[in-house]
Coordinates of C-alpha atoms and ligand atoms in Angstrom, one line a residue:
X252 CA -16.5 6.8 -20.7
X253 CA -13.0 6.5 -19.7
X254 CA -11.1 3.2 -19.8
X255 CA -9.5 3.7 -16.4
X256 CA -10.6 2.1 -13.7
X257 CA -9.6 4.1 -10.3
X258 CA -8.5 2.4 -7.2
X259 CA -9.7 4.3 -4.1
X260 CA -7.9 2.3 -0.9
X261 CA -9.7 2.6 2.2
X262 CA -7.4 0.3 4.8
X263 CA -6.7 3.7 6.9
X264 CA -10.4 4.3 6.8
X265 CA -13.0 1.7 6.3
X266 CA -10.4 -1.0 7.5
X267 CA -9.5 0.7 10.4
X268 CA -13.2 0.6 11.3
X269 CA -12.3 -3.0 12.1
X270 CA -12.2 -4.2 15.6
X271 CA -8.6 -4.7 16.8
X272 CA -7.3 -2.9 13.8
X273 CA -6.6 0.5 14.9
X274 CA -3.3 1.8 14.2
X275 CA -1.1 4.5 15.4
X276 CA -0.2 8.0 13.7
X277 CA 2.9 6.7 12.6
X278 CA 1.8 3.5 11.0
X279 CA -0.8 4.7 9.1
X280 CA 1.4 6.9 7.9
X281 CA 3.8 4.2 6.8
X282 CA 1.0 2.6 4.9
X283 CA 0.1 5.9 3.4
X284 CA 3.7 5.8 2.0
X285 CA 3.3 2.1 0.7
X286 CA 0.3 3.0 -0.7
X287 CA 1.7 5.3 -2.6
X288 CA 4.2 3.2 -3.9
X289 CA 1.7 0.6 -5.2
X290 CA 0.2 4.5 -7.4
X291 CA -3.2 3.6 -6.0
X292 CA -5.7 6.8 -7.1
X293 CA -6.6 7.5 -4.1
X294 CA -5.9 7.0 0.0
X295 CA -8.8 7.7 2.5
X296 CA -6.6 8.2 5.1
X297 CA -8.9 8.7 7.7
X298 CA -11.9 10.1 9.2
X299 CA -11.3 13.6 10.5
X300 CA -13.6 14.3 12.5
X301 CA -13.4 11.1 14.9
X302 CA -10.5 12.2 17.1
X303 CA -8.0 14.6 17.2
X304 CA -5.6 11.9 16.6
X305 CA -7.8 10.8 13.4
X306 CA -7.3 14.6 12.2
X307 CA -3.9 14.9 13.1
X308 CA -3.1 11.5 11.1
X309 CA -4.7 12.9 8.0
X310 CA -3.0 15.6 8.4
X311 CA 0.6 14.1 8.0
X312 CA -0.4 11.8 5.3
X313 CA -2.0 14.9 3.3
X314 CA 1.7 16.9 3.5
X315 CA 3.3 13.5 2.7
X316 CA 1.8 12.0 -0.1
X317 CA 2.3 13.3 -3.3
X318 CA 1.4 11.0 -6.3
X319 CA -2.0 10.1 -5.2
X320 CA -4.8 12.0 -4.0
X321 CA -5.1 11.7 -0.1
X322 CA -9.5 12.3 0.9
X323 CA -10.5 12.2 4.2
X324 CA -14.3 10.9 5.1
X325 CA -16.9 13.2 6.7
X326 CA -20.7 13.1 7.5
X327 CA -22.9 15.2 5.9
X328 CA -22.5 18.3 8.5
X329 CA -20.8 21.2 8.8
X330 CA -18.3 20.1 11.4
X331 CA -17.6 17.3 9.7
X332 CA -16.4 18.8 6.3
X333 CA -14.6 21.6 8.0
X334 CA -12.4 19.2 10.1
X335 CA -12.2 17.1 6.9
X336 CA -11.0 20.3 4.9
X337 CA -8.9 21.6 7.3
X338 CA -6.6 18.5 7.9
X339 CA -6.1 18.1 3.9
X340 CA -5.0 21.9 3.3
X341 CA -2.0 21.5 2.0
X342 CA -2.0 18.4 -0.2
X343 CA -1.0 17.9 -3.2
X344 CA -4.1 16.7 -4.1
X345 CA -7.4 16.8 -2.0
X346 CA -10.7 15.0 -1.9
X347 CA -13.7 15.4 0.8
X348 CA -15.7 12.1 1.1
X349 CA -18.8 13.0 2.7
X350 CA -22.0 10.6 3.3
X351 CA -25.4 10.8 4.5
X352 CA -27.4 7.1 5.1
X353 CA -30.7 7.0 2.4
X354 CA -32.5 3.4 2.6
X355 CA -35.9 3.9 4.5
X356 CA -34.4 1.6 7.4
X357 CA -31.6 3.4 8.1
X358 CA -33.1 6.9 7.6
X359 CA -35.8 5.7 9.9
X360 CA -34.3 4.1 12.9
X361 CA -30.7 5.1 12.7
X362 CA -30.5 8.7 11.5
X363 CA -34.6 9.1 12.8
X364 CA -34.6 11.6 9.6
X365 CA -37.6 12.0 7.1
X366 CA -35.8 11.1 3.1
X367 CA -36.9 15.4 2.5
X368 CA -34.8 15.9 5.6
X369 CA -31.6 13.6 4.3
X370 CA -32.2 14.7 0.4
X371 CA -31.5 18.6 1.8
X372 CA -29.0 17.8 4.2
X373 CA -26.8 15.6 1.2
X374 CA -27.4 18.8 -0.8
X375 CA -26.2 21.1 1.7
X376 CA -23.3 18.9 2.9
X377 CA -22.2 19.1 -1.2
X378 CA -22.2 22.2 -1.2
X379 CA -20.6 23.0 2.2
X380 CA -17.9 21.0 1.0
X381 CA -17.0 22.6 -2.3
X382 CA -15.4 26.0 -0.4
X383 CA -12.6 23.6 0.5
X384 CA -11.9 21.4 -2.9
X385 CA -13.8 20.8 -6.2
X386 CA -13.0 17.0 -5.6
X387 CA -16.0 15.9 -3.8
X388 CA -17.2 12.3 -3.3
X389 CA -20.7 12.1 -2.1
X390 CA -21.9 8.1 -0.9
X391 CA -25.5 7.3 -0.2
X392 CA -24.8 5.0 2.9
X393 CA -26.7 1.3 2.5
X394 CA -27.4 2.6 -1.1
X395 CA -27.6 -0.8 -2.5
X396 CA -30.5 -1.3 -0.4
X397 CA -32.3 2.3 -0.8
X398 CA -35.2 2.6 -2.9
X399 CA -34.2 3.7 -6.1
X400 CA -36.8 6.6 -6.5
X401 CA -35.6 8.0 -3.8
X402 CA -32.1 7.7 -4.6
X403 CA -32.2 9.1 -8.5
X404 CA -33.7 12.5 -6.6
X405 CA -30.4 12.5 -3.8
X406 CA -27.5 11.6 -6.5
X407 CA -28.9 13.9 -9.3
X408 CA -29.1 17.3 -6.7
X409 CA -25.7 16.0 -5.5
X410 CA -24.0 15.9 -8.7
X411 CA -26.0 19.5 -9.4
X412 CA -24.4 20.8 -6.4
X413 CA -21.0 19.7 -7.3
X414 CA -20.0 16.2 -6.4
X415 CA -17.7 14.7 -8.7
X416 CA -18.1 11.0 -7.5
X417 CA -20.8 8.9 -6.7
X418 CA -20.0 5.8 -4.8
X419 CA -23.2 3.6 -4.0
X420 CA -21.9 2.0 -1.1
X421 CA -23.0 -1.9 -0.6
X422 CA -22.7 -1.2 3.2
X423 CA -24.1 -4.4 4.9
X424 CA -22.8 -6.4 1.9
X425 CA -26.5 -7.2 0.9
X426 CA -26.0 -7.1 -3.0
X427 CA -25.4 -9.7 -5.5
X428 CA -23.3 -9.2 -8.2
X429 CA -26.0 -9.0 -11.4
X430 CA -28.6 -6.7 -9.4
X431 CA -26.0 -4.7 -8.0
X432 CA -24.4 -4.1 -11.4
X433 CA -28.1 -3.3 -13.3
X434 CA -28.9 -1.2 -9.9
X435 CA -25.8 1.1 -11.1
X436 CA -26.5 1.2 -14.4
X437 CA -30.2 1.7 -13.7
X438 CA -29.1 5.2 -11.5
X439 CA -26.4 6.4 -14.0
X440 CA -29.5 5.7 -17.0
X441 CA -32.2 7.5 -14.9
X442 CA -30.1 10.6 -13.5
X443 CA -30.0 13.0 -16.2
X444 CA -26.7 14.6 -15.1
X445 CA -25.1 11.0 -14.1
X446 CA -22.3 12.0 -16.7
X447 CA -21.0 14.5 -14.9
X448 CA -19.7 12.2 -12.1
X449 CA -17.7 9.2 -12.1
X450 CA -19.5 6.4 -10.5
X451 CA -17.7 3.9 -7.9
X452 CA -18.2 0.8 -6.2
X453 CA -17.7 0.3 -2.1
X454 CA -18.7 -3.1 -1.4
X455 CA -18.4 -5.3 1.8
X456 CA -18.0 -9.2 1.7
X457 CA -21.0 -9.9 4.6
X458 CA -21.5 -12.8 2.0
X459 CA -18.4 -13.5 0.5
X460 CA -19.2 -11.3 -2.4
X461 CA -17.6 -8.2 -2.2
X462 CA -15.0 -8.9 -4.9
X463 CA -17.9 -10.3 -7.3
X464 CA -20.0 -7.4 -6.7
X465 CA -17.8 -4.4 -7.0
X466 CA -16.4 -6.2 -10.8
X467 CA -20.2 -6.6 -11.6
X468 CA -21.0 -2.6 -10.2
X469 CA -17.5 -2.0 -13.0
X470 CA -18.6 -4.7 -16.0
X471 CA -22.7 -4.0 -15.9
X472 CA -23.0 -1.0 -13.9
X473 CA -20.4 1.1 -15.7
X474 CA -18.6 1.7 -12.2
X475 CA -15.2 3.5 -13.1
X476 CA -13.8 3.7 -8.9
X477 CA -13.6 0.9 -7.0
X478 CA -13.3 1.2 -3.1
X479 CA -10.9 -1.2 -1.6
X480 CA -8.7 -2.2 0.9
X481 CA -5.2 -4.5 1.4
X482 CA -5.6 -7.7 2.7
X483 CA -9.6 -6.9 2.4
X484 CA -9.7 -6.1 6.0
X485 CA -12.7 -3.8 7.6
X486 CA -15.8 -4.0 9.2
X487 CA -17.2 -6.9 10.1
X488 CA -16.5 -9.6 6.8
X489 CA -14.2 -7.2 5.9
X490 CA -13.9 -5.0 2.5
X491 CA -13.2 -5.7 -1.3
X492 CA -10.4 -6.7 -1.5
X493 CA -7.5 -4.7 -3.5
X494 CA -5.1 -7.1 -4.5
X495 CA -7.9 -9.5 -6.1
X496 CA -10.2 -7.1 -7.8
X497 CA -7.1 -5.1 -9.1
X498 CA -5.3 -8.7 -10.4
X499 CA -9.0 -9.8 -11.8
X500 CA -8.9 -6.8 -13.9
X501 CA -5.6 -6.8 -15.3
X502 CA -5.6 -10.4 -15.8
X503 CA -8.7 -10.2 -17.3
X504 CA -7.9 -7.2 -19.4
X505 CA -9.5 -9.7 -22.6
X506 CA -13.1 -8.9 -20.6
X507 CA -12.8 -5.9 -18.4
X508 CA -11.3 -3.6 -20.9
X509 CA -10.0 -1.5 -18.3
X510 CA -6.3 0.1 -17.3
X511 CA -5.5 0.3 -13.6
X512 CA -2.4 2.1 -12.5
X513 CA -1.6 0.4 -9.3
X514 CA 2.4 -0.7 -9.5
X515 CA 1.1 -4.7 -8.9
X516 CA 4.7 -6.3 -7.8
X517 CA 4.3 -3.6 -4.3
X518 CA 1.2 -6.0 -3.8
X519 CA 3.0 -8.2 -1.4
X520 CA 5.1 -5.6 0.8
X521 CA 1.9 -3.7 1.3
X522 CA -0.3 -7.2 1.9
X523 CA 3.1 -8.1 4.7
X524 CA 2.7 -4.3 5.9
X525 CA -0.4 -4.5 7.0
X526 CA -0.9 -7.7 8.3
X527 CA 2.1 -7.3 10.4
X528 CA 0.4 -3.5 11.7
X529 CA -2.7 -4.2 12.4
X530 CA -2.0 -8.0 13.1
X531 CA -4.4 -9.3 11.0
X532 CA -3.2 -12.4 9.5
X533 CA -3.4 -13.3 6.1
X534 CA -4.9 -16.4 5.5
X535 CA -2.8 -19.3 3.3
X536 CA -5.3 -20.0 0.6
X537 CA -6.3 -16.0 0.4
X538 CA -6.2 -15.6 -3.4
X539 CA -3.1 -13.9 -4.9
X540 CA -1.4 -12.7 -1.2
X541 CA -1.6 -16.1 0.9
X542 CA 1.3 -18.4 1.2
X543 CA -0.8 -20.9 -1.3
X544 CA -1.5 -18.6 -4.1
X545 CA 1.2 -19.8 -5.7
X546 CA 2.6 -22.7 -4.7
X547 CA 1.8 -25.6 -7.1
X548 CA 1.9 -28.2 -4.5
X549 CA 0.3 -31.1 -6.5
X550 CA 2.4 -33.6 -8.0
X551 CA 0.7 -33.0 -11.4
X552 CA 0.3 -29.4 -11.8
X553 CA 3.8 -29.2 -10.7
X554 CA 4.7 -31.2 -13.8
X555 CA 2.4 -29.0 -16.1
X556 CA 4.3 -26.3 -14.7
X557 CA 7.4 -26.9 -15.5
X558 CA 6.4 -28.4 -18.9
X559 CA 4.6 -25.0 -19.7
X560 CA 3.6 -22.0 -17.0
X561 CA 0.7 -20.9 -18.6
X562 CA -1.2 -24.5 -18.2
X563 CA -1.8 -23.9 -14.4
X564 CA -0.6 -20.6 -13.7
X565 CA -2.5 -17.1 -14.9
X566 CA -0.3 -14.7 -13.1
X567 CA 3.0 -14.8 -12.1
X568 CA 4.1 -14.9 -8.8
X569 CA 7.0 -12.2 -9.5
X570 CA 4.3 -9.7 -11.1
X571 CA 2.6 -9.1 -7.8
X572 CA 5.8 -9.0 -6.1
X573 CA 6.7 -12.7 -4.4
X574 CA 10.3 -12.6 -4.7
X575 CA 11.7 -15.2 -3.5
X576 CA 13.2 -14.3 0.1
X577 CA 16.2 -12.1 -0.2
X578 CA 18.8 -12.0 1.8
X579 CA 19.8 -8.4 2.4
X580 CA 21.8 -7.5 5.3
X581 CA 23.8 -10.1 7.6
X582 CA 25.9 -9.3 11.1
X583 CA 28.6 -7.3 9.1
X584 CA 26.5 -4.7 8.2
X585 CA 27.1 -1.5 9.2
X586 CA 24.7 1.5 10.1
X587 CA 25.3 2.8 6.7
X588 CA 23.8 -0.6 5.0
X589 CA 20.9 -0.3 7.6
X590 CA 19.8 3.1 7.0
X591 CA 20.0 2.6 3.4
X592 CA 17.4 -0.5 3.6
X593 CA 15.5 0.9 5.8
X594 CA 15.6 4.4 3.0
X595 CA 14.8 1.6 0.4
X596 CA 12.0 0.1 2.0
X597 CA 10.2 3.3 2.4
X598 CA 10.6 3.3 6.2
X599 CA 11.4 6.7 7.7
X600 CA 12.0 7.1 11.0
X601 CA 11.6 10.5 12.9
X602 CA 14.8 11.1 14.4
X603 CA 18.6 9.6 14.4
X604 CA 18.3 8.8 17.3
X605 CA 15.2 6.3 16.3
X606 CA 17.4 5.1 13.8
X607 CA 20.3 3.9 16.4
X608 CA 17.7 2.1 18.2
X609 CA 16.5 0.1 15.4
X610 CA 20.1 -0.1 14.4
X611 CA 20.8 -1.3 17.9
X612 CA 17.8 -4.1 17.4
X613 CA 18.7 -5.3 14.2
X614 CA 22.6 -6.1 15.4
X615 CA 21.0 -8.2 18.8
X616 CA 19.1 -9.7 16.0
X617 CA 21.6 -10.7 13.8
X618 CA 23.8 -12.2 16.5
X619 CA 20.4 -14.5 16.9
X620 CA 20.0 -15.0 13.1
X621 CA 22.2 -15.2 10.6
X622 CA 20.5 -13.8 7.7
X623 CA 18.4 -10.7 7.8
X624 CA 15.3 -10.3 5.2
X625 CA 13.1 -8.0 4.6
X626 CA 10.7 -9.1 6.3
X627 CA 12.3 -8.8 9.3
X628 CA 13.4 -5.1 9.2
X629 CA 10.0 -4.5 8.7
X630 CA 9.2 -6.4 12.1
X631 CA 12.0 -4.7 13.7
X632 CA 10.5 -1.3 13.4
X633 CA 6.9 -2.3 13.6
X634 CA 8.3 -3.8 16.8
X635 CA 9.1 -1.5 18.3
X636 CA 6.1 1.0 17.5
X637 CA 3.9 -1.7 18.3
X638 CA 5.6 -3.9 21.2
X639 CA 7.2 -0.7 23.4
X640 CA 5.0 2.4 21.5
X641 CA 4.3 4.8 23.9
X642 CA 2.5 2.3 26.5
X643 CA 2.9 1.6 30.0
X644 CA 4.6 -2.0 29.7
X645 CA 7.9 -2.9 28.1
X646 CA 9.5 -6.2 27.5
X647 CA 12.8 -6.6 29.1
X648 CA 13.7 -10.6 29.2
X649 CA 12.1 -13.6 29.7
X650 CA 13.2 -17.5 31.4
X651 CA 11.1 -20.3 30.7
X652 CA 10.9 -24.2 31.4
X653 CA 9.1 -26.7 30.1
X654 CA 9.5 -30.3 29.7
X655 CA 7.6 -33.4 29.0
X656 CA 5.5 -34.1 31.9
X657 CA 6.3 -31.1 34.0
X658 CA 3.8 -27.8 34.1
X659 CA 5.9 -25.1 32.2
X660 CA 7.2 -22.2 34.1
X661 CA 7.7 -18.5 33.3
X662 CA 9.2 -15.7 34.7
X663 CA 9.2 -12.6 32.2
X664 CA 10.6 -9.2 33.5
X665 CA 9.0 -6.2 32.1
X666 CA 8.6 -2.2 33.0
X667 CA 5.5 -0.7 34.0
X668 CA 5.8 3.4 33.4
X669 CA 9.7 2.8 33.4
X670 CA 9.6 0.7 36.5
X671 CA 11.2 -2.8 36.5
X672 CA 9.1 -5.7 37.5
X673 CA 9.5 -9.4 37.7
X674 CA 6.5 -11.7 37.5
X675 CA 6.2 -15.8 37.5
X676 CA 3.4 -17.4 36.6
X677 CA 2.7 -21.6 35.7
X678 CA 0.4 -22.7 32.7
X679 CA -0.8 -25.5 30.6
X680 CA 2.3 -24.3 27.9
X681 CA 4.8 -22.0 27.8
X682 CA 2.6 -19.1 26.3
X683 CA 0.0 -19.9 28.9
X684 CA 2.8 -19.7 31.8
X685 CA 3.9 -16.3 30.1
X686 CA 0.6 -14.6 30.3
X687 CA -0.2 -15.8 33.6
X688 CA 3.2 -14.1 34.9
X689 CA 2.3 -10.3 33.0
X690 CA -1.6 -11.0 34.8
X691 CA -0.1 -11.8 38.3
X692 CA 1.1 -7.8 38.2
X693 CA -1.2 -6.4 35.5
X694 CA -4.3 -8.2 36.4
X695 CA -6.1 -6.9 33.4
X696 CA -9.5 -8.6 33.7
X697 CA -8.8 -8.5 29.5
X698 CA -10.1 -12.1 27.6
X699 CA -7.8 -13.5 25.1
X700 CA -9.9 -14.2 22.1
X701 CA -6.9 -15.1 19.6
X702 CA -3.7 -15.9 19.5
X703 CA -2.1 -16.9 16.4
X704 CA 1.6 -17.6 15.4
X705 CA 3.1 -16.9 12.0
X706 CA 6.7 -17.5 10.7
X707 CA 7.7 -14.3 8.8
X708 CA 10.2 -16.2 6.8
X709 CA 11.3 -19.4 5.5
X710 CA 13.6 -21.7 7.8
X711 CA 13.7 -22.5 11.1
X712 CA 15.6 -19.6 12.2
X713 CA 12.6 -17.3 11.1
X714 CA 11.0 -15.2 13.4
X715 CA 7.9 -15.8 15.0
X716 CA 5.6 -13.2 14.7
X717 CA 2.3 -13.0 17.2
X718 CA -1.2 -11.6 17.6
X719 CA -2.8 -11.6 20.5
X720 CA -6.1 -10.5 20.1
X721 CA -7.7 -9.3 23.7
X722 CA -11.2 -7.7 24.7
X723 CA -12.4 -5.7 27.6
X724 CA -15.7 -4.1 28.0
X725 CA -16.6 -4.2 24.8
X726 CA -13.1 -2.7 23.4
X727 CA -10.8 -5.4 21.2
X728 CA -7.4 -4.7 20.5
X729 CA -4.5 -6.5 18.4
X730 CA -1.1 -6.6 19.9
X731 CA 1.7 -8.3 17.6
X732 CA 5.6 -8.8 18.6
X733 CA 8.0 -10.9 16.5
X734 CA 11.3 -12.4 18.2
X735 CA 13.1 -15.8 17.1
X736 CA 11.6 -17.4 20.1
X737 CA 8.1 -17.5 19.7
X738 CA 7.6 -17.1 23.7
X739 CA 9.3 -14.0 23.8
X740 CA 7.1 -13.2 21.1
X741 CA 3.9 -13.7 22.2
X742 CA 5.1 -12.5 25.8
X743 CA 5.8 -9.1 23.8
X744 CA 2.5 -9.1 21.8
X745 CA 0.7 -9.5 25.1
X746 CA 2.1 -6.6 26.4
X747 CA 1.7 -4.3 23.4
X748 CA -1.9 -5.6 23.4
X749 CA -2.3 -4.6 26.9
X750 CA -0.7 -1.3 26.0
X751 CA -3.7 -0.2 23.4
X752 CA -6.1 -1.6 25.7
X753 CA -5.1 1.3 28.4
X754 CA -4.3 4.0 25.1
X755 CA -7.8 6.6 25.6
X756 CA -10.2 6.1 23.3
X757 CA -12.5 9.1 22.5
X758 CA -12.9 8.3 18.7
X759 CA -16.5 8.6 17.1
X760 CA -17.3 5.7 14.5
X761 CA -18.7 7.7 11.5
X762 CA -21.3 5.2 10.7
X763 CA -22.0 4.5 14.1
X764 CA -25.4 4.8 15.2
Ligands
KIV76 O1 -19.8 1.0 4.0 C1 -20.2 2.2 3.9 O2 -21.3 2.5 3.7 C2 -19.1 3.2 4.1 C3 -19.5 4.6 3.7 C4 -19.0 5.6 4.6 C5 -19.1 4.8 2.3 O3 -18.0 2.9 4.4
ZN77 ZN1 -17.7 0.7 4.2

């Protein structure tokens, strides 16, 4: 058994799949690239089939990404697989992810399939898939809760017909951590040709337990691929989530026993990449990437700090990349500097004449702010994808008064298809006066259902960055804008929100019923 554990990241996949957290081409392409930075195994950069968008997306990050393997999910059908091939030709490094659902409740009433009807069609979908790539994952959808019979008969004529991985997905995040481990070692004892595949853990934290489960499915189960994502975002409770079950295992190399090969000090640009993206805000006391995770506030385990490290602290905040904020470009620097940071920061933009417009960003922002971070040339070009993108609104400027007593007052001018227009609106705060202005034009009929403000930095001066999270028939998208002035923020995360909420969507879920 090999002592590597491989990390399989599904944020442009499975974390997608979350509601508000769809991103464009060019983001997930970014992330691809961050991804890569942080050596995980393995990107599912999309689902294929869903869109032509989806496919398209896969595409790029396939031609890419070269250090890790780039897969791509597909049912268990021909279209599926084809779609899923076709968008990887031409990577380095290809793997077709395909999946078929096989407990008796979702057979039954979702895929209305007998089990001798899903046991061929996982067969044939195995074997479909290997004209395209000999790397072929095969996942028994709600596996954890599938009858184990059943399942030994699927996996073994799977791995028979080629798959190389077996991934027994925890789907509804059901499982607890010692059955799901025994349940995996159970399989890989019973199926006679479980050797031949390397077995992997996808497990979703319904109950909090996603990160307990998938180390359980590695420590009992003899799991050697664990499915993941930054920031543990997707469906629902979200996903396992990378950073922790990664830092569990190297910290606890003593027990696990395992090498992983992900580049841990990326952690944190990846955690701020796609929180900033998708909007999805990382909590303060989320274990190794929140604002907490290492700050030894209390009076006595700072003192036992500084006495020793080791007595309260078992990683280092430096080792999964908390620098401390640098300062690394100011209102003197020139083009050159900028391109080079942005070159450095694994940001590409498509054109110069994108570049001159971020340029052109980051000197109106460093007439506002005297010191430039990271952080915030991130913002800057996830700003602009996200606030403008290719929508029908655009910020232009905003007035607003407020004052103690008085009902605040807004008047924000913005374009609609390239046409200037200048709305006022009144609220119970300044945000609340900025939205009503956009809805006395837009009159979206949308329903805010969160709107959350984060400074990016340290200081005072930092930027404010926004989500506005907004639903309409049944849709929910994030919009996020970042600006010193948290109004002009929000004002520009309203509108970028609004802007997804008129994109077409056309997309199928794969697991979608
Ligand atoms: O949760 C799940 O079952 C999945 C499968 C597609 C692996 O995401
Ligand atoms: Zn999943």
């Amino acid at each position: 058994m090999s002592d590597k554990l491989i990390v399989f990241d599904t944020t442009l996949r499975d974390g997608e799949q979350s509601p508000g957290a769809s991103m464009t081409h060019e983001e997930k392409v970014r992330i691809a690239k961050q991804l890569e930075k942080l050596r995980v195994d393995i990107i599912e950069a999309g689902f294929a089939a869903a869109s032509n968008g989806d496919f398209e997306s896969v595409r790029a990050i396939a031609l890419a990404i070269k250090d890790s393997t780039v897969c791509s999910l597909a049912r268990a059908n021909d279209r599926d697989i084809s779609r899923a091939g076709e968008a990887l030709r031409g990577a380095n490094s290809a793997r077709i992810h395909t999946f078929i659902a096989t407990s008796a409740l979702h057979m039954e009433k979702k895929l209305r399939m007998t089990p001798d009807q899903v046991f061929e069609q996982a067969r044939l979908a195995v074997r479909f898939a290997r004209q395209y790539t000999d790397n072929i994952e095969f996942s028994p959808e709600d596996g954890s809760r599938s009858d184990p019979d059943f399942l030994c008969r699927v996996l073994e004529a799977v791995i028979a017909e080629g798959a190389t991985t077996i991934n027994v997905a925890d789907t509804v995040g059901y499982a607890v951590p010692e059955q799901y481990g025994e349940f995996i070692r159970n399989l890989r004892e019973r199926i006679p040709n479980s050797d031949k595949a390397v077995w992997s853990v996808h497990c979703h934290d319904d109950l909090g337990l996603a990160v307990a489960n998938s180390l359980a499915g590695i420590k009992i189960g003899g799991a050697r691929q664990v499915e993941c994502t930054i920031n543990a975002l997707g469906e629902r409770a979200g996903n396992c989530s990378l950073e922790e079950v990664v830092m569990a295992v190297k910290t606890r190399k003593d027990y696990f026993g395992l090498d992983v090969g992900i580049d841990t000090t990326q952690i944190m640009p990846a955690s701020r990449l796609v929180s900033g993206i998708t909007g999805f805000v990382v909590q303060p006391n989320k274990a190794i990437v929140g604002a907490n995770a290492f700050a030894h506030a209390s009076g006595i385990h700072q003192d036992g700090v500084l006495k020793a490290r080791q007595t309260y602290e078992i990683m280092r905040a430096e080792d999964v990349g908390w620098a401390a904020n640098k300062i690394v470009l100011g209102k003197l620097s020139g083009r050159n500097a900028f391109k080079q940071r942005l070159q450095e920061l694994g940001i590409e933009l498509d054109s110069e004449q994108a570049v001159n417009e971020a340029f052109a960003r980051f000197k109106d922002l460093a007439d506002r702010k005297s010191e430039i971070f990271d952080e915030d040339i991130h913002a800057l070009v996830s700003g602009e994808q996200g606030e403008a993108g290719e929508g029908a609104y655009r910020f232009v400027a905003l007035a607003q008064r407020s004052e103690t007593g008085e009902r605040p007052h807004a008047r924000v001018v913005f374009s609609e298809n390239g046409k200037e227009v200048v709305a006022e609106g009144q609220g119970n705060g300044p945000v609340d006066a900025t939205v009503h202005a956009i809805e006395s034009h837009v009159r979206s009929d949308a329903e805010l259902l969160l709107f959350s403000v984060n400074a990016i930095t340290t200081g005072t001066e930092s930027q404010g960055e926004v989500t506005m999270r907004l639903s309409r028939s049944g849709r929910i998208v994030n919009g996020v804008g970042t600006d010193p002035d948290i109004v002009v923020a929000a004002a520009k995360a309203y509108l970028s929100a609004l802007n997804k909420l008129q994109s077409p969507v056309e997309k199928v879920h794969a697991q979608g019923i």
